[in-house]
PDB file of C-alpha atoms in Angstrom:
ATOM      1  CA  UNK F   1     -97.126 -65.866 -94.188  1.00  0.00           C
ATOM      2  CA  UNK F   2     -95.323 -66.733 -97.567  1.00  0.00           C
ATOM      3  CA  UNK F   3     -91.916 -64.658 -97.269  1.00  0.00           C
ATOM      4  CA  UNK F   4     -88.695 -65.431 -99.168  1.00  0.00           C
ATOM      5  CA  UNK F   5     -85.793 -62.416 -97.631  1.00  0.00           C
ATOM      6  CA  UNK F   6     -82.495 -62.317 -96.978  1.00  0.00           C
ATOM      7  CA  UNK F   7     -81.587 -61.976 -92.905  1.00  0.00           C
ATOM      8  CA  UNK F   8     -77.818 -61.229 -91.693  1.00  0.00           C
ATOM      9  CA  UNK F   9     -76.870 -63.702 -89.269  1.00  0.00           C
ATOM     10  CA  UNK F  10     -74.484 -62.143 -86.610  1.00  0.00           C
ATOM     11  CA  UNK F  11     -71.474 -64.400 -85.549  1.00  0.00           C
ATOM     12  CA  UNK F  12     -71.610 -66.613 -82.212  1.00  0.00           C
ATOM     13  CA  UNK F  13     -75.241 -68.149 -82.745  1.00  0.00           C
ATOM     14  CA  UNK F  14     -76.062 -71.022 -84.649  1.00  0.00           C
ATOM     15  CA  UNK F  15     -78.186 -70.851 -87.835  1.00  0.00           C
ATOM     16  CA  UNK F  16     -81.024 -72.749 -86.279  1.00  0.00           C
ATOM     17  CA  UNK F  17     -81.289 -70.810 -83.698  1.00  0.00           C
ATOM     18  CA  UNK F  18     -81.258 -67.619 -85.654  1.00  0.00           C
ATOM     19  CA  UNK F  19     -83.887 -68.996 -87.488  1.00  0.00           C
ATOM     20  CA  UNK F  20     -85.710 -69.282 -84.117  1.00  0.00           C
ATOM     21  CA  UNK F  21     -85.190 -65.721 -83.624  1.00  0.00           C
ATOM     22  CA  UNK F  22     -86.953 -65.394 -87.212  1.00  0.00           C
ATOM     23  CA  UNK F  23     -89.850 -67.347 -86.442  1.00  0.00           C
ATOM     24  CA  UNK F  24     -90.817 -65.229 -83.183  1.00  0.00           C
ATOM     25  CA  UNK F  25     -89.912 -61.940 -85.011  1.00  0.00           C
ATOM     26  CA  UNK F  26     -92.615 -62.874 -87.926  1.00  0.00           C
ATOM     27  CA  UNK F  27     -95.170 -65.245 -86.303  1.00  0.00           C
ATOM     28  CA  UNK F  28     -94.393 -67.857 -88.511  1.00  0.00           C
ATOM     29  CA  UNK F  29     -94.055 -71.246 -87.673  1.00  0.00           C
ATOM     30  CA  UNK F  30     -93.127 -72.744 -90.675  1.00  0.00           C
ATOM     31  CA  UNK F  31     -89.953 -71.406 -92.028  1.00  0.00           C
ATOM     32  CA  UNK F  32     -86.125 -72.544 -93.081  1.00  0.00           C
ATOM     33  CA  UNK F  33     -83.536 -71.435 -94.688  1.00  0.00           C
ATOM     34  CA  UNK F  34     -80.475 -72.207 -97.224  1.00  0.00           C
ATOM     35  CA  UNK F  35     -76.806 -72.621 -96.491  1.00  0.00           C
ATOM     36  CA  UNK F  36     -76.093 -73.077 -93.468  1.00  0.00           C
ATOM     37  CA  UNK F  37     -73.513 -70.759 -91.311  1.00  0.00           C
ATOM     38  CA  UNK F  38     -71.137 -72.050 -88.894  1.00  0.00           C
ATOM     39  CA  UNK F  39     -72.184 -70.141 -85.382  1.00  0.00           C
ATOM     40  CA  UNK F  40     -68.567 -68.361 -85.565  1.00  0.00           C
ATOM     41  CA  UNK F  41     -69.194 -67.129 -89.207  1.00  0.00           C
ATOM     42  CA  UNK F  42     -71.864 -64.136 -90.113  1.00  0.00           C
ATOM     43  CA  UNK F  43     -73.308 -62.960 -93.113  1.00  0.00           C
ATOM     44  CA  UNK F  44     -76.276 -63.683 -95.730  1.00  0.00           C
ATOM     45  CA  UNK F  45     -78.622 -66.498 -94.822  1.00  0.00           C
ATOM     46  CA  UNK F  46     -81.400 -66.797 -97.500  1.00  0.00           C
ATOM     47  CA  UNK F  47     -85.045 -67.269 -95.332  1.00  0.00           C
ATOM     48  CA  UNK F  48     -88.040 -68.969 -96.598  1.00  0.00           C
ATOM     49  CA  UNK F  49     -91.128 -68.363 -94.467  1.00  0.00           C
ATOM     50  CA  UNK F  50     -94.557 -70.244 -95.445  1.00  0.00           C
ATOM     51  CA  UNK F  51     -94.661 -72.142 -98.933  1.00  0.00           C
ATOM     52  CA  UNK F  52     -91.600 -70.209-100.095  1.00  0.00           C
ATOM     53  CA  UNK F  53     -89.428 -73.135 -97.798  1.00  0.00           C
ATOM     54  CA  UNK F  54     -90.257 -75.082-100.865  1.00  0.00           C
ATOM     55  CA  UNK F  55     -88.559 -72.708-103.342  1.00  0.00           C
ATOM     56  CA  UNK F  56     -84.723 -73.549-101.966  1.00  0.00           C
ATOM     57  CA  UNK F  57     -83.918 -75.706-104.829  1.00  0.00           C
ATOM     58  CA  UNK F  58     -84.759 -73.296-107.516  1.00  0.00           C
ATOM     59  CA  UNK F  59     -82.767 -70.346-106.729  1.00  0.00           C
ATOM     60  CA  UNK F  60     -79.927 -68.541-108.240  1.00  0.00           C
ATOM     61  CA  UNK F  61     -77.676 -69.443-104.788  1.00  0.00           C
ATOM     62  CA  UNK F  62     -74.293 -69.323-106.377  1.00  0.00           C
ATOM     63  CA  UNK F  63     -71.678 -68.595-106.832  1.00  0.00           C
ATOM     64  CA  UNK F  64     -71.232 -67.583-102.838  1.00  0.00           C
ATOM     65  CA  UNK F  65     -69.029 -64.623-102.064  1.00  0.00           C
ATOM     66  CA  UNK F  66     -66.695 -64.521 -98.613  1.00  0.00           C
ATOM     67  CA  UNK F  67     -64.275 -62.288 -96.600  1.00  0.00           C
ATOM     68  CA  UNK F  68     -62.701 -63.919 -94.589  1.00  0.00           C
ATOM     69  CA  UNK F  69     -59.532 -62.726 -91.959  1.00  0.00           C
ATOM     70  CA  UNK F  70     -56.601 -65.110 -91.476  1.00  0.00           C
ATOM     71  CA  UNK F  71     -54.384 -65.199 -88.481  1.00  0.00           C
ATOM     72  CA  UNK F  72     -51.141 -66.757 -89.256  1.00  0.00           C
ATOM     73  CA  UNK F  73     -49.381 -68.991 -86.768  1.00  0.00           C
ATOM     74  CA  UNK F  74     -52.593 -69.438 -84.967  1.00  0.00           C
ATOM     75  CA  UNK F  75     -53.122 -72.803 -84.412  1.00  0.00           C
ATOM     76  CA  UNK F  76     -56.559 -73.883 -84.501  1.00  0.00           C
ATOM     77  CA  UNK F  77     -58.286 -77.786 -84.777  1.00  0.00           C
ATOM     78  CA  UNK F  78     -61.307 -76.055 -86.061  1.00  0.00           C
ATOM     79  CA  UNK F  79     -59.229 -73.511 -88.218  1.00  0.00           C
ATOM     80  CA  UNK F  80     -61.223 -70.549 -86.608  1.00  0.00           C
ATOM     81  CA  UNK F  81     -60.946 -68.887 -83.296  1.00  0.00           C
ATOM     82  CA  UNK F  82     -63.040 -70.708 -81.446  1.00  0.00           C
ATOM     83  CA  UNK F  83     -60.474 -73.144 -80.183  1.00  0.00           C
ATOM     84  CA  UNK F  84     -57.016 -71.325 -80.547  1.00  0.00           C
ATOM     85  CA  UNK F  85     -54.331 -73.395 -78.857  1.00  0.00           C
ATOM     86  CA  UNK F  86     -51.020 -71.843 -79.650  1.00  0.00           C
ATOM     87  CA  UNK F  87     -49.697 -69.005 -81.561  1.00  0.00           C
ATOM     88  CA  UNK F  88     -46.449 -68.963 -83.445  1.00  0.00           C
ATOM     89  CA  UNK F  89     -44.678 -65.495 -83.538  1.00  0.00           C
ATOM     90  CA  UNK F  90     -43.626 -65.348 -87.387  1.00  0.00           C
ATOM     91  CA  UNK F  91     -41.589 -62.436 -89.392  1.00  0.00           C
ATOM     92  CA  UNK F  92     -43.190 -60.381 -91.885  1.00  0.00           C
ATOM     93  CA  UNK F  93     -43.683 -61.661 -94.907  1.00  0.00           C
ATOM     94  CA  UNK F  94     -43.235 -59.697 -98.117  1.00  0.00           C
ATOM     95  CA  UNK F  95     -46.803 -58.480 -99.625  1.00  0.00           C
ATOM     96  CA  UNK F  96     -46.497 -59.679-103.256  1.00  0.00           C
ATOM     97  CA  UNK F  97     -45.870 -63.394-101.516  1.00  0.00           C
ATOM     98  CA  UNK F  98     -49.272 -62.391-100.004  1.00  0.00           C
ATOM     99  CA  UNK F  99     -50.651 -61.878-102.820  1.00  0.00           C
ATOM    100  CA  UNK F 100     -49.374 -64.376-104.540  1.00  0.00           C
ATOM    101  CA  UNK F 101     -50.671 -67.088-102.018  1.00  0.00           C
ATOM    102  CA  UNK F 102     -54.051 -65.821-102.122  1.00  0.00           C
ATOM    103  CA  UNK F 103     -54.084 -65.617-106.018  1.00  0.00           C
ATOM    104  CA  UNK F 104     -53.312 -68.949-106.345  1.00  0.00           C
ATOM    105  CA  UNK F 105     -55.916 -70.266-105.192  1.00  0.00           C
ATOM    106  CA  UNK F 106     -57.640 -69.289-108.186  1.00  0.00           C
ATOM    107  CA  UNK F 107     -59.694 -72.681-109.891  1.00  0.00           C
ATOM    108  CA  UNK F 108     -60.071 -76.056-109.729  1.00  0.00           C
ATOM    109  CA  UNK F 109     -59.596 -76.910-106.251  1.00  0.00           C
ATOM    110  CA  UNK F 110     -59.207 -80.745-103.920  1.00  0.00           C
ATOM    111  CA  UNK F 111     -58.108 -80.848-100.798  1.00  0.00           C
ATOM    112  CA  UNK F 112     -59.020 -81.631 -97.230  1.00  0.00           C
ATOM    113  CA  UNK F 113     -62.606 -79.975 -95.364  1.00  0.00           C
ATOM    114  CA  UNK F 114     -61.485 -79.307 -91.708  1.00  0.00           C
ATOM    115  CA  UNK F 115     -62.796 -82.076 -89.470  1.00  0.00           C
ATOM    116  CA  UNK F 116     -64.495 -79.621 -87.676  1.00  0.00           C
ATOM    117  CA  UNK F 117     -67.305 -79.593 -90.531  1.00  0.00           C
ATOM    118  CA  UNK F 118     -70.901 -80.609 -90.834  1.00  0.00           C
ATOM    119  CA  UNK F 119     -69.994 -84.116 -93.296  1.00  0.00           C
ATOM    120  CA  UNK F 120     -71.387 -86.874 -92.176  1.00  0.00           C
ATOM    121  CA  UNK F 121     -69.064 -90.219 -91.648  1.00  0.00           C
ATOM    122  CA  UNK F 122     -71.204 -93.225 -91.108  1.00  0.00           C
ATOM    123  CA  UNK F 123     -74.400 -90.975 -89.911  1.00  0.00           C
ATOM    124  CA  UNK F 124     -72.336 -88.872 -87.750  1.00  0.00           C
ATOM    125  CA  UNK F 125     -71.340 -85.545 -88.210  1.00  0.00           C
ATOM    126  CA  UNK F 126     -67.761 -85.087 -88.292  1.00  0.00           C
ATOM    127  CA  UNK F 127     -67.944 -82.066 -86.104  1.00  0.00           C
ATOM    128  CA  UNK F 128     -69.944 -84.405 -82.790  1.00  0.00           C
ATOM    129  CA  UNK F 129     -67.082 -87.142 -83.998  1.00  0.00           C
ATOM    130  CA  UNK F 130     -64.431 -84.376 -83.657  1.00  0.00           C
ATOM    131  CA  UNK F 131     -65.357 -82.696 -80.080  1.00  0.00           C
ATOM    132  CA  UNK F 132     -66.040 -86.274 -78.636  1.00  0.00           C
ATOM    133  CA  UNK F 133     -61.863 -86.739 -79.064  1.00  0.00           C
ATOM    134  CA  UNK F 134     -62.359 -89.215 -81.601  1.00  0.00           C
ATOM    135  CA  UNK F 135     -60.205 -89.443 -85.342  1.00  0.00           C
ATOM    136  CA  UNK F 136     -61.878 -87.871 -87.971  1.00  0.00           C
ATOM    137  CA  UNK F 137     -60.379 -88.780 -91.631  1.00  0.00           C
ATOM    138  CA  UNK F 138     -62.525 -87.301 -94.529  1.00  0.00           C
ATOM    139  CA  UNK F 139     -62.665 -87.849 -98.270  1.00  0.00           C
ATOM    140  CA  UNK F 140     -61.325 -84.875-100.144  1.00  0.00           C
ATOM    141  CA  UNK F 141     -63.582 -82.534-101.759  1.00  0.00           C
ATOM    142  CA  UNK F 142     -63.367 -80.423-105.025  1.00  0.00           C
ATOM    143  CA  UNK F 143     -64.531 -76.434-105.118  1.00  0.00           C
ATOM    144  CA  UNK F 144     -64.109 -73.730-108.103  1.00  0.00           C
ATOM    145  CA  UNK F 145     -62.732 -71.001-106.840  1.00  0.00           C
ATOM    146  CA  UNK F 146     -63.989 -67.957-109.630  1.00  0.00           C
ATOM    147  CA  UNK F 147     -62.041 -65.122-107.985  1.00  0.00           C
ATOM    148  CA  UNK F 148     -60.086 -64.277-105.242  1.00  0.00           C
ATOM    149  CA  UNK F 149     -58.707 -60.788-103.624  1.00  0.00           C
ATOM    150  CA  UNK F 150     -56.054 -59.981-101.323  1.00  0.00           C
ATOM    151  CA  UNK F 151     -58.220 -56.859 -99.226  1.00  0.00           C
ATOM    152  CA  UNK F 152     -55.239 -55.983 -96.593  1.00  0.00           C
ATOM    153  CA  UNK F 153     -52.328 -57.717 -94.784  1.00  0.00           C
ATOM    154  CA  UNK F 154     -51.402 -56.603 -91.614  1.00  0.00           C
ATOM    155  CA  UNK F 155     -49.261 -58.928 -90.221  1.00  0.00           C
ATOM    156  CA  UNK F 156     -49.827 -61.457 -89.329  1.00  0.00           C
ATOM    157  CA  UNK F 157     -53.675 -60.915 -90.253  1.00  0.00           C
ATOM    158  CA  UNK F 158     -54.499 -61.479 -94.285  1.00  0.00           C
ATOM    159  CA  UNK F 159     -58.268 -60.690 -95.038  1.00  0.00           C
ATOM    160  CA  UNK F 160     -59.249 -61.443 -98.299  1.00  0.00           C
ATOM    161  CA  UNK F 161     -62.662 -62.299-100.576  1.00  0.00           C
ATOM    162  CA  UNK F 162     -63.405 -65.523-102.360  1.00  0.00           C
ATOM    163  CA  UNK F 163     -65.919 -65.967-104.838  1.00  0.00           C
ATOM    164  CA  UNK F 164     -66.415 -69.913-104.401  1.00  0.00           C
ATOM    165  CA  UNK F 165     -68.991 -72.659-105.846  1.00  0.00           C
ATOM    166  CA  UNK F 166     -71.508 -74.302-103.235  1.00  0.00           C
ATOM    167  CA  UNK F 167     -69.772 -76.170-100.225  1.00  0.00           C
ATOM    168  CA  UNK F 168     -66.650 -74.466-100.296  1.00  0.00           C
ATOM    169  CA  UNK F 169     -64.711 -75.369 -97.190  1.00  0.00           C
ATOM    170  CA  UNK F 170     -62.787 -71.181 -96.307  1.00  0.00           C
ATOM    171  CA  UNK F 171     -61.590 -72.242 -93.263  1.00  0.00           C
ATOM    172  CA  UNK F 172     -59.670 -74.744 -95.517  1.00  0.00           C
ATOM    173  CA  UNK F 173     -58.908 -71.998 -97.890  1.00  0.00           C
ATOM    174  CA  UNK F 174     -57.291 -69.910 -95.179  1.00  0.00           C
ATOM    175  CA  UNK F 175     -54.895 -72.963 -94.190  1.00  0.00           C
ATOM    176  CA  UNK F 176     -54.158 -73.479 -97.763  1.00  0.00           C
ATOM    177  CA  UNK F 177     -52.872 -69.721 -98.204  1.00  0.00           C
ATOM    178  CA  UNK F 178     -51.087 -70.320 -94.748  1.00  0.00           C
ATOM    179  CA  UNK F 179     -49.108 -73.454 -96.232  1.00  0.00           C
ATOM    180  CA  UNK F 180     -48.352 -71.865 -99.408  1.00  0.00           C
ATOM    181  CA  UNK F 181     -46.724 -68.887 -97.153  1.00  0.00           C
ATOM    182  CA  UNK F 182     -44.829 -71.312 -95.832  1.00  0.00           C
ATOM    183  CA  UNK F 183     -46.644 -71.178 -92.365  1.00  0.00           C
ATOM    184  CA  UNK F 184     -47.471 -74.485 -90.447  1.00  0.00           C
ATOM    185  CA  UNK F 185     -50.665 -73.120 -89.243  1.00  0.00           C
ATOM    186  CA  UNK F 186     -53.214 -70.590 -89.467  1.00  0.00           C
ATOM    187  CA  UNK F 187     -56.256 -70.204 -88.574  1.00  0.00           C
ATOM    188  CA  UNK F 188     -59.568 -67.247 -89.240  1.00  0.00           C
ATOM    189  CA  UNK F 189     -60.708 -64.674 -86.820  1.00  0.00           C
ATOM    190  CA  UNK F 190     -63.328 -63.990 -89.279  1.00  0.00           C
ATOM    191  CA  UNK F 191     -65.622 -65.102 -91.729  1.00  0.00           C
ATOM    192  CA  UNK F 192     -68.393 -63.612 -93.760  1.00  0.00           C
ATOM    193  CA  UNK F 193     -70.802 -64.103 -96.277  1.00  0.00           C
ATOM    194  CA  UNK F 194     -71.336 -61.701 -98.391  1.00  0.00           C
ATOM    195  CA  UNK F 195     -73.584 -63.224-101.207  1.00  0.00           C
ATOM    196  CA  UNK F 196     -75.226 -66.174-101.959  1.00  0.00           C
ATOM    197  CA  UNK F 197     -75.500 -65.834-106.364  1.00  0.00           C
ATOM    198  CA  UNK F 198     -77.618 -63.172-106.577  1.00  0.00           C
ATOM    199  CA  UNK F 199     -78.678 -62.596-103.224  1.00  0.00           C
ATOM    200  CA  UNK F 200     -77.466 -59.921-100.370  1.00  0.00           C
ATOM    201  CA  UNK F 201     -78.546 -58.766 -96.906  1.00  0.00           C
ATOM    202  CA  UNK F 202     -80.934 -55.555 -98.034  1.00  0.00           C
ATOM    203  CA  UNK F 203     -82.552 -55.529 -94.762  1.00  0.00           C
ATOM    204  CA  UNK F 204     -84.414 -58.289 -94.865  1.00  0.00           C
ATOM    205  CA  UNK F 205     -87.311 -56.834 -97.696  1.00  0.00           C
ATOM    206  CA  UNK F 206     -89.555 -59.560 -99.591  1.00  0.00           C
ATOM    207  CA  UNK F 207     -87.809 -60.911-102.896  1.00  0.00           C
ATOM    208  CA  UNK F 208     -89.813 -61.158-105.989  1.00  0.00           C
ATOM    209  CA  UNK F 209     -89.717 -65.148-106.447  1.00  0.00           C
ATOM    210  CA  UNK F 210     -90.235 -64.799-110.082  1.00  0.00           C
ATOM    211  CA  UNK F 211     -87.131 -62.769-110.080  1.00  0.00           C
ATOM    212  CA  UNK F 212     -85.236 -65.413-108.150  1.00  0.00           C
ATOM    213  CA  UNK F 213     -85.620 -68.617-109.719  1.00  0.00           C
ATOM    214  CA  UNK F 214     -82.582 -70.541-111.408  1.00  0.00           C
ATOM    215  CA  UNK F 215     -85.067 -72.164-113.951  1.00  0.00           C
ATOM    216  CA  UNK F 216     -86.300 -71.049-117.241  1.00  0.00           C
ATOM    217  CA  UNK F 217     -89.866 -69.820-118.069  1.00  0.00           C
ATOM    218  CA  UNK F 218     -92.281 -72.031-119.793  1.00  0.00           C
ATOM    219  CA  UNK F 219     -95.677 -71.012-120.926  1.00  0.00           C
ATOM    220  CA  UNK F 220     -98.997 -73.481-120.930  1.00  0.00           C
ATOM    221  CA  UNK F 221    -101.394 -72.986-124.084  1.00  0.00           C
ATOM    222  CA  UNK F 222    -103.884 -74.429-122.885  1.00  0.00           C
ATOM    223  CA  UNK F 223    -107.053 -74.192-120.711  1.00  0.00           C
ATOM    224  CA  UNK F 224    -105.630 -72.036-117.505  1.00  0.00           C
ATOM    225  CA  UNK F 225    -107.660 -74.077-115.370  1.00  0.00           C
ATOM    226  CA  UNK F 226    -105.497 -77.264-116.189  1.00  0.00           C
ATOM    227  CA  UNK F 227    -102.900 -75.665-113.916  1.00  0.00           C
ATOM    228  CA  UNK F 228    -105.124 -73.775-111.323  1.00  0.00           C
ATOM    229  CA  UNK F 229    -106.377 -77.205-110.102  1.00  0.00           C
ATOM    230  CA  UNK F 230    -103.433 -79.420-110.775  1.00  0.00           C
ATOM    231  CA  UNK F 231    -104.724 -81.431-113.996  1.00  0.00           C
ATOM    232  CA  UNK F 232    -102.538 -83.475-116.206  1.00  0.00           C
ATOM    233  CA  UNK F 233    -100.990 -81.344-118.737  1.00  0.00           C
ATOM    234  CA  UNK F 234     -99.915 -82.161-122.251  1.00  0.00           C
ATOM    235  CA  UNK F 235     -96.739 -81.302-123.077  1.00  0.00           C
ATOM    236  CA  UNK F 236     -97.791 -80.376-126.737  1.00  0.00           C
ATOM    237  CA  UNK F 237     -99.690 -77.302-124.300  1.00  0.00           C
ATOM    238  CA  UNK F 238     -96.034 -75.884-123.861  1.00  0.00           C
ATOM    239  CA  UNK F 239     -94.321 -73.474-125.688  1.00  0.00           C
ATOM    240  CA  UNK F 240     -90.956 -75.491-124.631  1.00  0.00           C
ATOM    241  CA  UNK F 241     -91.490 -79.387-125.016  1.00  0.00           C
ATOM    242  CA  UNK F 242     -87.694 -80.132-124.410  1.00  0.00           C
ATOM    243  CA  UNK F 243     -86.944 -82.123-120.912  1.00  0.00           C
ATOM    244  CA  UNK F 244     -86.096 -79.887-117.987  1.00  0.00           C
ATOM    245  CA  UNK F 245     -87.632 -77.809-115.341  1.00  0.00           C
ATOM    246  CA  UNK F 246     -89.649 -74.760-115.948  1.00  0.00           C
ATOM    247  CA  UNK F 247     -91.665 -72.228-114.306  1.00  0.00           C
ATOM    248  CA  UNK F 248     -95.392 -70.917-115.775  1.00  0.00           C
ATOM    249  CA  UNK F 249     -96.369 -67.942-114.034  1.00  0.00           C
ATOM    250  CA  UNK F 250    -100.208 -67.678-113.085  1.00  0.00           C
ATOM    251  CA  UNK F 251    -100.127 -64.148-112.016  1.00  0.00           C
ATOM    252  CA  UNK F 252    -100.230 -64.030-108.656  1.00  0.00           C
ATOM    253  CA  UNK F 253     -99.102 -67.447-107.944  1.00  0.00           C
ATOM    254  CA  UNK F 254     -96.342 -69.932-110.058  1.00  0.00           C
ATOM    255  CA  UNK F 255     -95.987 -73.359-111.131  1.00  0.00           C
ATOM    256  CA  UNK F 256     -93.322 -75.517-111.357  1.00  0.00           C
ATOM    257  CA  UNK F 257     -93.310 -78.728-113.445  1.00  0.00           C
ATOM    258  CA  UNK F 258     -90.569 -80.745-114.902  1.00  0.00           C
ATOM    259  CA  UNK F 259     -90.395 -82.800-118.300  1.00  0.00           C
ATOM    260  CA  UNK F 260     -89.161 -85.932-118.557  1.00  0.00           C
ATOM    261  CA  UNK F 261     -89.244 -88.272-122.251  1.00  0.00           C
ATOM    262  CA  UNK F 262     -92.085 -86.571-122.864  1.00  0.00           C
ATOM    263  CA  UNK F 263     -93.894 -86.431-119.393  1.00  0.00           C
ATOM    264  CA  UNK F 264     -95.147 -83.480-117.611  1.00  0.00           C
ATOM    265  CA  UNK F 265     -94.777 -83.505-113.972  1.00  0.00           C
ATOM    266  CA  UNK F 266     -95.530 -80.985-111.295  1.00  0.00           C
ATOM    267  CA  UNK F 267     -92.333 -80.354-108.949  1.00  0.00           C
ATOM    268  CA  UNK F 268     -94.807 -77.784-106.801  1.00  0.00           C
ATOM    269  CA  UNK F 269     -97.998 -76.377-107.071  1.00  0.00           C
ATOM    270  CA  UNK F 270     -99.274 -72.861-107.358  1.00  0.00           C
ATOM    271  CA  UNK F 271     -96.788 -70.874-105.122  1.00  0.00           C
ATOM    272  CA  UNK F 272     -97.991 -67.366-103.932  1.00  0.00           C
ATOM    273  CA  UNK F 273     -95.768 -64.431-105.069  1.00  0.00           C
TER     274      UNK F 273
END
């Protein structure tokens, strides 16, 4: 089966083995997805079942969209729920300092991922590092952050949305708006995707690939057979001759290639649709 769908994953299971869950549910042994969730966080995972694995790379995945709830004064080494160790009993804060904090956050963004993450330090994830008690110190990273809401505050619980580039850290992001409250610590009761670029949960129904792709449309000129059987093609056969990577739909299956100083390569063969 070639499927590509969006799937909710439902908090407390891992994304692999929700993906198992996937498998059995479509008889399909062959499938993966993009973007992986954290077992405590739910929301949109993209699915690829078949050929359509290959199609990751291509999509229109970003920007991702989150809501997230923060609990301030939680204390928290994985800056979630899952491993609360104390809470600190705090005073209301005004709302427009709410707001403010999670406005802020608003662009260009470096600082810390939490420790409890999926980076790798020396081969290791920092996560197996973290739980086996030993000291995790990780590079900084840099997000966009293209928009940001305050939703509600009910003290001490902020929930807000975030819309973030790839690899955004919002466990960080809810210790950030903690700090900038002037709170030590704080950590999320919940997290949840809500988009990755163009793509939310709509009960799991096929996507049209062609629809989906991140990469412009190129047309061949010449013999259609070239492509049906995976001959060299010239690039003066293409209505686009400048380097980059296209798709060249052949009905009821595409093509992508790439060009390259003048070089036509095929990135994948004839996908079905």
């Amino acid at each position: 089966m070639n499927r590509l769908f969006v799937a909710y994953k439902p908090s407390g299971i891992g994304s692999n083995k929700f993906l198992y869950s996937i498998k059995r549910k479509y008889g399909e042994k062959k499938a993966g997805f993009a973007g992986t969730l954290d077992p405590f966080a739910k929301g949109v995972l993209l699915i690829g079942l078949g050929s359509h694995t290959k199609l990751f790379r291509f999509l229109n995945k970003t920007p991702k969209r989150y809501r997230a709830t923060l609990w301030l004064g939680a204390k928290s080494d994985t800056l979630d729920s899952e491993m609360i160790e104390s809470v600190a009993t705090l005073e209301e804060l005004p709302l427009k300092d709410v707001e403010e904090a999670v406005a802020c956050l608003c662009g260009r963004l470096e600082y810390e991922p939490p420790i409890f993450s999926a980076k790798r330090i020396n081969g290791q994830r920092a996560y197996d590092l973290a739980r086996a008690g030993e000291k995790v110190v990780l590079e900084p990273v840099v997000s966009t952050i293209y928009e940001t809401k305050l939703l509600h505050y009910c003290h001490p619980f902020v929930t807000f949305e975030a819309t973030v580039s790839e690899g955004t850290y919002i466990r960080s992001l809810g210790k950030i708006v903690a700090q900038r409250l002037g709170v030590e610590t704080g950590s999320l009761t919940m997290l949840e995707r809500l988009c990755e670029g163009q793509f939310t949960y709509e009960g799991e129904r096929a996507l049209d690939i062609k629809q989906s792709l991140n990469i412009a449309q190129n047309y061949y000129l010449g013999d259609p057979q070239n492509v049906r059987y995976g001959r060299p093609l010239k690039i003066a056969d293409l209505k686009i001759e400048r380097d980059g990577t296209y798709w060249l739909d052949n009905g009821d299956t595409i093509t992508i290639i790439s060009i390259e100083n003048n070089s036509v390569k095929y990135e994948l063969g004839r996908i079905e649709c």
